[in-house]
CSV table of C-alpha atoms in Angstrom, one decimal:
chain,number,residue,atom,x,y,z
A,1,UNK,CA,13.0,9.1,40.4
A,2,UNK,CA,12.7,8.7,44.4
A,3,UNK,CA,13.5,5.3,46.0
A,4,UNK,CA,10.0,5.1,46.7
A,5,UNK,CA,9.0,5.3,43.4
A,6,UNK,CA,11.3,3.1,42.1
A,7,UNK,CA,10.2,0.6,44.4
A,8,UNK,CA,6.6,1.3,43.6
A,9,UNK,CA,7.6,0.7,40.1
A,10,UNK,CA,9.7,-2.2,40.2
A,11,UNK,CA,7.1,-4.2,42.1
A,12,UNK,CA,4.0,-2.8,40.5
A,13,UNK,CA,5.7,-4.5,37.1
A,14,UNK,CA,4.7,-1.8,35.1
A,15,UNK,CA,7.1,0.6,34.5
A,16,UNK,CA,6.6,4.2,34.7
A,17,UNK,CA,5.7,6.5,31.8
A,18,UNK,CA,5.8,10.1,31.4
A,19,UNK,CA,3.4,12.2,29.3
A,20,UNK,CA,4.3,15.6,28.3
A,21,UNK,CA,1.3,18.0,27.4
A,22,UNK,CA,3.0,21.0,25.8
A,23,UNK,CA,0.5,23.8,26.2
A,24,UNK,CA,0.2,27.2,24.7
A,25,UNK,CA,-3.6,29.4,24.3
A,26,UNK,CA,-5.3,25.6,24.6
A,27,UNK,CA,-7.5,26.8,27.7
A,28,UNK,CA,-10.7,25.5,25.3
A,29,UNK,CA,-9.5,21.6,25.3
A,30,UNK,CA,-6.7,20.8,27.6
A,31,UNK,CA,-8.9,20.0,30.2
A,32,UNK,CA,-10.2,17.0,28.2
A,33,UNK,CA,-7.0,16.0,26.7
A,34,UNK,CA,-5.9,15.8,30.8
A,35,UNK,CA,-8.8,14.0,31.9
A,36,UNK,CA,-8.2,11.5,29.1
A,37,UNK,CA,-5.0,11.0,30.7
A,38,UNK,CA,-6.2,10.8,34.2
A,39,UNK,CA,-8.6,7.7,32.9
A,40,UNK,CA,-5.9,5.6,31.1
A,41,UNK,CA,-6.4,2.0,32.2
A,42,UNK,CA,-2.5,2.0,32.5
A,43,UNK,CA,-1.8,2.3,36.4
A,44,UNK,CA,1.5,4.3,36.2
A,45,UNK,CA,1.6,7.9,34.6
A,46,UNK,CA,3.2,11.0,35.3
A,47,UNK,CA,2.0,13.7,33.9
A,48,UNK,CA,4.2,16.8,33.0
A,49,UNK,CA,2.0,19.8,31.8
A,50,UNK,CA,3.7,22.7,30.6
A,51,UNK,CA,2.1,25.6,29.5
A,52,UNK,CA,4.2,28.1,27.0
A,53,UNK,CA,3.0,31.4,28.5
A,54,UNK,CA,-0.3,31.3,27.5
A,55,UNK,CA,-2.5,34.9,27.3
A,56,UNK,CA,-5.6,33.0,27.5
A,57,UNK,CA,-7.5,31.3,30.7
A,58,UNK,CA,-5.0,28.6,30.4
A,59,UNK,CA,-3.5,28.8,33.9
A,60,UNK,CA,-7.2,29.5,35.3
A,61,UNK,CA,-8.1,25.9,33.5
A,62,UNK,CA,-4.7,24.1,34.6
A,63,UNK,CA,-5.3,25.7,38.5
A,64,UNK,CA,-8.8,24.4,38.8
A,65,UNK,CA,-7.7,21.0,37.3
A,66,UNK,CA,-5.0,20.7,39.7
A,67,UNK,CA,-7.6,21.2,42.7
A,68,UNK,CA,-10.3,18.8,41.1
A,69,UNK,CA,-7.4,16.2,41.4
A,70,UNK,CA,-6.9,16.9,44.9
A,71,UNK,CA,-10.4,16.7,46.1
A,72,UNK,CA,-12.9,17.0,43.7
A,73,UNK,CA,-15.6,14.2,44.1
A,74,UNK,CA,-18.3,12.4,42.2
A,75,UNK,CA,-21.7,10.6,42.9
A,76,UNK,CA,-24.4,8.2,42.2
A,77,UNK,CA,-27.3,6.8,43.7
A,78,UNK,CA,-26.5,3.4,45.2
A,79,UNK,CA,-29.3,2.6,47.2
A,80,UNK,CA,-33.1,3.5,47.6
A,81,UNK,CA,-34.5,3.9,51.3
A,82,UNK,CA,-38.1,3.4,51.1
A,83,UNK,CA,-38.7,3.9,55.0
A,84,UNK,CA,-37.1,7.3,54.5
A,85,UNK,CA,-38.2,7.7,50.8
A,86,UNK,CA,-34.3,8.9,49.6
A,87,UNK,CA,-32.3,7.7,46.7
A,88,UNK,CA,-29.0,7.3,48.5
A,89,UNK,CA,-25.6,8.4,46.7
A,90,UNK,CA,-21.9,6.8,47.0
A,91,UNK,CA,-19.1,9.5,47.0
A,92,UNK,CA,-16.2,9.1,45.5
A,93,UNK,CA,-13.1,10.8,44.2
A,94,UNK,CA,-13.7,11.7,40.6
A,95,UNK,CA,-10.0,11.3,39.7
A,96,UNK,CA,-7.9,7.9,40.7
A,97,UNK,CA,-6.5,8.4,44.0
A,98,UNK,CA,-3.0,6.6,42.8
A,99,UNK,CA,-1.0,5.8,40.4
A,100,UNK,CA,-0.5,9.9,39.0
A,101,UNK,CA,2.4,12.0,39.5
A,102,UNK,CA,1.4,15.4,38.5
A,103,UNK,CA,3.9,18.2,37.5
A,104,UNK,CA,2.5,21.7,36.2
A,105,UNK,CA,5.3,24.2,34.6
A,106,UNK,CA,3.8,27.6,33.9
A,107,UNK,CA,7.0,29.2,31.6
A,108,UNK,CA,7.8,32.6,32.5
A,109,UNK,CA,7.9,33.8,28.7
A,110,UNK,CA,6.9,32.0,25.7
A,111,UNK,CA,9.8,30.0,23.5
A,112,UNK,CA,8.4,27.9,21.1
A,113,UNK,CA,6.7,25.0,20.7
A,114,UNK,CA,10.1,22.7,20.5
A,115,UNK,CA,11.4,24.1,23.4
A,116,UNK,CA,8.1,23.6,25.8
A,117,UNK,CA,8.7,19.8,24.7
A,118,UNK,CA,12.5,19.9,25.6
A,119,UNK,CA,11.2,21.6,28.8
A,120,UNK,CA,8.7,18.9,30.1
A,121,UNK,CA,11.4,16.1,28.6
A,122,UNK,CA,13.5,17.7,31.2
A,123,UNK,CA,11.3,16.9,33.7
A,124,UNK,CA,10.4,13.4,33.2
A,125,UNK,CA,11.6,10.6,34.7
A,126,UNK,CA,9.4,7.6,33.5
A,127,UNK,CA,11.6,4.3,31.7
A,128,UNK,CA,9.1,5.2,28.5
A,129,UNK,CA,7.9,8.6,27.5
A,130,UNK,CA,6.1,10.5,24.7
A,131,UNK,CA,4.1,13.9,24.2
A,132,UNK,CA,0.5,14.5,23.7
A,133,UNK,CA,-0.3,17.9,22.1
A,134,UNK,CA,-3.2,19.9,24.7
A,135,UNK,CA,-5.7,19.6,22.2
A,136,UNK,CA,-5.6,15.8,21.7
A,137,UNK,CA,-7.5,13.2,22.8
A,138,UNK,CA,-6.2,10.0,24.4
A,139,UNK,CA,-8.6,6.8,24.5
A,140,UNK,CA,-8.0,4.5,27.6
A,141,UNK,CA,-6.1,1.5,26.0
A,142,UNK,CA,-3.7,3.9,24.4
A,143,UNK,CA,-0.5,2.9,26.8
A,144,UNK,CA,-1.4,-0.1,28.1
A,145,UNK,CA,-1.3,-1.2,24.7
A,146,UNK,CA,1.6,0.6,23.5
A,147,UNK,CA,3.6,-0.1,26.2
A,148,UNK,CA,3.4,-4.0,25.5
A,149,UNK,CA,5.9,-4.3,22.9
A,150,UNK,CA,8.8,-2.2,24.9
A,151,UNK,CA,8.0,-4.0,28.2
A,152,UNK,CA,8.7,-7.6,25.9
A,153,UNK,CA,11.8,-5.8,24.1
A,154,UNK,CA,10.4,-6.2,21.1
A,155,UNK,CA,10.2,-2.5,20.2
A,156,UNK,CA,12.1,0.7,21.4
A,157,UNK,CA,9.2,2.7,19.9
A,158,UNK,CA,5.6,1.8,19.5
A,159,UNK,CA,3.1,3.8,17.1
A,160,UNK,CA,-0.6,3.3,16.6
A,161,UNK,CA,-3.5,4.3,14.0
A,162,UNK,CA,-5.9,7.6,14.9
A,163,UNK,CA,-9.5,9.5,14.5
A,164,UNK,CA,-9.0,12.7,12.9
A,165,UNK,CA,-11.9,14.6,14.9
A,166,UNK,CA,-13.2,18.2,14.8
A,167,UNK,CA,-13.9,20.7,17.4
A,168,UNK,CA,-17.1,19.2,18.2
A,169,UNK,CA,-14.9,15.6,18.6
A,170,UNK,CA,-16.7,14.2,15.4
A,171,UNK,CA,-15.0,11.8,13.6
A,172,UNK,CA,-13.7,13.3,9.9
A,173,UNK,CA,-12.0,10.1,9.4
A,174,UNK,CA,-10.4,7.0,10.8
A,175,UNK,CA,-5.8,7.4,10.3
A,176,UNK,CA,-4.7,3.6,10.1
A,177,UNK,CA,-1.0,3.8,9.4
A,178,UNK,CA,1.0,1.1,7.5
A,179,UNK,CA,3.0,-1.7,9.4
A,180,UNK,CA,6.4,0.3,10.1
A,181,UNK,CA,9.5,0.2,7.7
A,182,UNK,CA,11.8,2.8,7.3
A,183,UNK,CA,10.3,3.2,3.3
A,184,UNK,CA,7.1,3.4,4.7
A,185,UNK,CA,7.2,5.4,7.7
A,186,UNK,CA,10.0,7.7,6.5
A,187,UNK,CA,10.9,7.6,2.9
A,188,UNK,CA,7.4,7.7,1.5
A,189,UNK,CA,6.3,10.1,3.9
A,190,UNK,CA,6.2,11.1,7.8
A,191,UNK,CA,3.8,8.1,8.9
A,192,UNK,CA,4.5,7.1,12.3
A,193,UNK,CA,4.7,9.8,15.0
A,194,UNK,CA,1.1,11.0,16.6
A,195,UNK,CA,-0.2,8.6,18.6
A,196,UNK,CA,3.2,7.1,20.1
A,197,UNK,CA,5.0,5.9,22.8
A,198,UNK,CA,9.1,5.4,23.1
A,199,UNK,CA,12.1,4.8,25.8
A,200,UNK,CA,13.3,7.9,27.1
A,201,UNK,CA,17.0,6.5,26.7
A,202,UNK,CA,16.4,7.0,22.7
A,203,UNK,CA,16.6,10.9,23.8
A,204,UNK,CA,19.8,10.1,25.9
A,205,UNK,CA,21.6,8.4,23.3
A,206,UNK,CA,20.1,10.7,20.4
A,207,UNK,CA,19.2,13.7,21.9
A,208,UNK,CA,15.9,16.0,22.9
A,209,UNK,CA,14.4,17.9,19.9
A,210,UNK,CA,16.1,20.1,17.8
A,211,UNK,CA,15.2,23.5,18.1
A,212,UNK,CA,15.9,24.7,14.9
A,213,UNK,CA,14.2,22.1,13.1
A,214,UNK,CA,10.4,23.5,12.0
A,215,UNK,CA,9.4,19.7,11.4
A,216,UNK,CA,10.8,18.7,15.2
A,217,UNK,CA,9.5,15.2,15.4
A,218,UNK,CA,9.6,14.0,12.2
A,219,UNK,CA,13.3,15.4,12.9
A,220,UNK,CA,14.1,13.8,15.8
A,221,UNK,CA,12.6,10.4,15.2
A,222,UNK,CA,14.4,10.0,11.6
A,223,UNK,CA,17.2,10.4,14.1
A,224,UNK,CA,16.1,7.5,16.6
A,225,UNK,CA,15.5,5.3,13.1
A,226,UNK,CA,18.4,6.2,11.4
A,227,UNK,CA,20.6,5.3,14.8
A,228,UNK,CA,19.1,1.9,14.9
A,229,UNK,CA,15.5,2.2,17.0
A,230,UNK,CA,13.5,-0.3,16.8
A,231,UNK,CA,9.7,0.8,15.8
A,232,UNK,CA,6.3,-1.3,15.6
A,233,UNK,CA,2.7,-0.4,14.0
A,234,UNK,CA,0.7,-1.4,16.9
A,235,UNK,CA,-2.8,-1.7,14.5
A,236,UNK,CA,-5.6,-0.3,17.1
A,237,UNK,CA,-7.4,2.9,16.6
A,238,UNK,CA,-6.4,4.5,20.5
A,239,UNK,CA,-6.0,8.6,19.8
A,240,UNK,CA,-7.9,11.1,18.5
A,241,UNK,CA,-6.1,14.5,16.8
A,242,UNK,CA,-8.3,17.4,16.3
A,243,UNK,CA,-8.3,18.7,13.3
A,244,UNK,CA,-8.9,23.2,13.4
A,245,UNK,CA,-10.8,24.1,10.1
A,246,UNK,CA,-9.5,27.2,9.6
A,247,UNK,CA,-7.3,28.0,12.8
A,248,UNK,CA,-4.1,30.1,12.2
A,249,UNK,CA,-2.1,30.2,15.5
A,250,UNK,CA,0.9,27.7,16.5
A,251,UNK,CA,1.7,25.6,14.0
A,252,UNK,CA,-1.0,26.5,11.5
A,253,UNK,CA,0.0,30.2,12.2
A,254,UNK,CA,0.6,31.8,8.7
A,255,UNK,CA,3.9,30.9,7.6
A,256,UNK,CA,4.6,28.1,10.3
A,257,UNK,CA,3.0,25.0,8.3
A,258,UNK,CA,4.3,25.6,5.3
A,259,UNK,CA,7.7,25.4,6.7
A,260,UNK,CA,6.9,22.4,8.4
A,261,UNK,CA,6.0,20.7,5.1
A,262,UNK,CA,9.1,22.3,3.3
A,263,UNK,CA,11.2,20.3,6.2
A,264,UNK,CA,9.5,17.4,6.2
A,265,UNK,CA,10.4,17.1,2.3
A,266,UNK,CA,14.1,17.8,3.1
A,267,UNK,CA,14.0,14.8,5.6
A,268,UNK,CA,12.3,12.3,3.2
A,269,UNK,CA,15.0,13.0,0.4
A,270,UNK,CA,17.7,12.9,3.2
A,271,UNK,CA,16.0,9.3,4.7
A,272,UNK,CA,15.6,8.3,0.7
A,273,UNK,CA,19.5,8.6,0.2
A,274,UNK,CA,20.6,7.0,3.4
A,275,UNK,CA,20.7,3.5,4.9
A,276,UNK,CA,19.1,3.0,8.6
A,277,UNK,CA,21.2,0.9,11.0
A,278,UNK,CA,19.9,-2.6,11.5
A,279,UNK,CA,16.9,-2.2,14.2
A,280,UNK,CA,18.6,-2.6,17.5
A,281,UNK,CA,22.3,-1.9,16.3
A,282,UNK,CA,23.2,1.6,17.3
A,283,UNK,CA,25.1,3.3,14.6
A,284,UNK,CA,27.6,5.3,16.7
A,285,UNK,CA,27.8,8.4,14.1
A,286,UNK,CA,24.3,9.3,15.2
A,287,UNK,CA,24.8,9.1,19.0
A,288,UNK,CA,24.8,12.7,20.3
A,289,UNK,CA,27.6,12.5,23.2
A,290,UNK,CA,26.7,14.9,25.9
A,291,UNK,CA,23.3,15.7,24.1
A,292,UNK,CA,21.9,17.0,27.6
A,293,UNK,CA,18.3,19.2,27.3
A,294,UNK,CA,19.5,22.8,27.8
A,295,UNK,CA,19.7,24.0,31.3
A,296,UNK,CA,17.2,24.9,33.6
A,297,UNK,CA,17.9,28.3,32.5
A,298,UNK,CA,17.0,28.5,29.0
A,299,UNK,CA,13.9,27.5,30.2
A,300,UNK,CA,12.9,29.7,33.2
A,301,UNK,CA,9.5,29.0,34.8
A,302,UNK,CA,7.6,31.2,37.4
A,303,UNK,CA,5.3,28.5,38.7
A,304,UNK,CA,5.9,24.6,39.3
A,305,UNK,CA,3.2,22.5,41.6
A,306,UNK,CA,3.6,18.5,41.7
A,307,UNK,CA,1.0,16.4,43.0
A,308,UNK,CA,2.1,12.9,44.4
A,309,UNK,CA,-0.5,10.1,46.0
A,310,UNK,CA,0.8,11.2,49.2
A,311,UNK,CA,0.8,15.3,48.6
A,312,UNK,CA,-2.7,15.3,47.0
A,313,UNK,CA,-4.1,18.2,49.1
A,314,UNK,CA,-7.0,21.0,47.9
A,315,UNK,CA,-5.2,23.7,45.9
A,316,UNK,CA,-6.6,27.5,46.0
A,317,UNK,CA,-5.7,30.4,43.6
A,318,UNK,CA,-2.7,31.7,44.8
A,319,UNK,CA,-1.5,28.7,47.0
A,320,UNK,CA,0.8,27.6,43.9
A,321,UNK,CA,3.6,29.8,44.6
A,322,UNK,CA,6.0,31.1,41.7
A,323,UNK,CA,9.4,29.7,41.9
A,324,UNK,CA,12.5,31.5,42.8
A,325,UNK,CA,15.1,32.3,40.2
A,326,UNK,CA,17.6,29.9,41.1
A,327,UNK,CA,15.6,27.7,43.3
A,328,UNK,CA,16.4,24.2,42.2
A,329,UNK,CA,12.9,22.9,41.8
A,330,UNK,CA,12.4,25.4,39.2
């Protein structure tokens, strides 16, 4: 983070959070899931979007988002002159004019889905930090609210309840998830992680997301609990999480869920035979000294744009330049 943005931060008393929207073949929804972001009510987001290589109009969809945020406007009629007999109409930006920092990461081949999270995670420099899959829905309370119990250090990790919605963003049912204990949340079952917000110095101390591991964040966030994070059931309804009847790519790609519920099994036996620290007392065995994100390298990107309040200019196709090998930006 900048000295400006620090400052901007620091006096703005809301601290900054960073979103990562992994992204591969979502060209159909992510531009909902980023205008869902855009609207938050909370005034200090930075948004890291980055998109695994995708063969479909992806880019096309992220390209022409970018340059709506820049300049795209909005209207409605304000004022009716009956000398002249016209409706007028107020202009406006249709996308807040502060308050977003914007990064776009366009990977030069695809990893994974683990990795695309380690590579935003990389990028992000908010106190709080989280990732919202491309094809999910954020309502516009989602981190003001969860942001409440880290900002009064009451939490390190906050969690809400969820719509389950179809393609057509009908409600199949209503998620509420059960006030947070490690039985509950982790040796019952995987109940905690979807609609969620934490302090990026959980991944300093712990570690980013383990790339072997086909159950990632259920993975990862046993970690934070069994190291001694501090989590809290926030008891609002604030996401929605599309449900794909019948789609077999990414995770529900043949093969790939199954192994995701075979790992998630592992990790409630392992959480049922072992003791979480007291919430707030790190337990030392679990810290992951040196536990950096892989280099830049290992995740090598041909395109990065970032839009600031100050560099907000209209984009054109072409204008966003593919990174050098090597550059540092990249």
């Amino acid at each position: 983070m900048n000295t400006d943005e620090s400052h901007r931060t620091a006096h703005s008393g809301h601290p900054l959070i960073s979103v990562v929207v992994p992204s591969y073949n979502h060209g159909r929804y992510i531009g909902a899931c980023l205008d869902s972001l855009m609207f938050q009510d909370y005034p200090n987001l930075e948004i890291v979007i980055t998109d695994d290589a995708s063969t479909d109009d992806s880019v096309a969809v992220l390209r022409r988002f970018l340059r709506d945020v820049a300049g795209a406007t909005a209207s409605y009629a304000c004022r009716y002159d009956a000398t002249a007999d016209v409706i007028e109409r107020a202009v406006h930006p249709r996308y807040a004019r502060t308050g977003r920092r914007i990064v776009f990461l366009r990977a030069e081949s695809n990893a994974g889905s683990t990795a695309n999270y380690n590579r935003g995670l990389a990028q992000c420099s908010g106190e709080y930090c989280t990732f919202v899959p491309a094809d999910d829905i954020c309502h516009p309370q989602l981190f003001s609210t969860l942001a409440r119990p880290l900002m009064d250090d009451t939490a390190d990790f906050a969690y809400a309840d969820m719509f389950v919605v179809d393609d057509d963003m009908r409600i199949l049912r209503e998620f509420r998830l059960p006030e947070h204990s490690f039985d509950a949340s982790f040796r019952s079952w995987y109940l905690c992680g979807v609609a969620k917000l934490y302090r990026r110095a959980l991944h300093d101390r712990f570690g980013p997301f383990d790339e072997t591991a086909d159950a990632d964040d259920h993975e990862c966030f046993l970690r934070f609990a069994l190291g001694g994070a501090r989590f809290v059931h926030v008891p609002h309804t604030l996401y929605s999480a599309r449900s794909h009847e019948g789609r077999e790519s990414g995770l529900h790609a043949p093969g790939r869920f199954a192994r995701l519920l075979e790992h998630s099994k592992r990790l409630v036996l392992m959480a049922r035979e072992r003791e979480p620290a007291q919430p707030g007392v790190w337990r030392e065995e679990m810290v992951r000294t040196g536990a950096a994100y892989p280099p830049s390298a290992a995740y090598p990107i041909i395109e990065r744009v970032v839009l600031t309040d100050e560099e907000r200019s209209f984009l054109t196709e072409g204008d966003c330049a593919p990174a050098r090998k090597g550059d540092p930006k990249s």
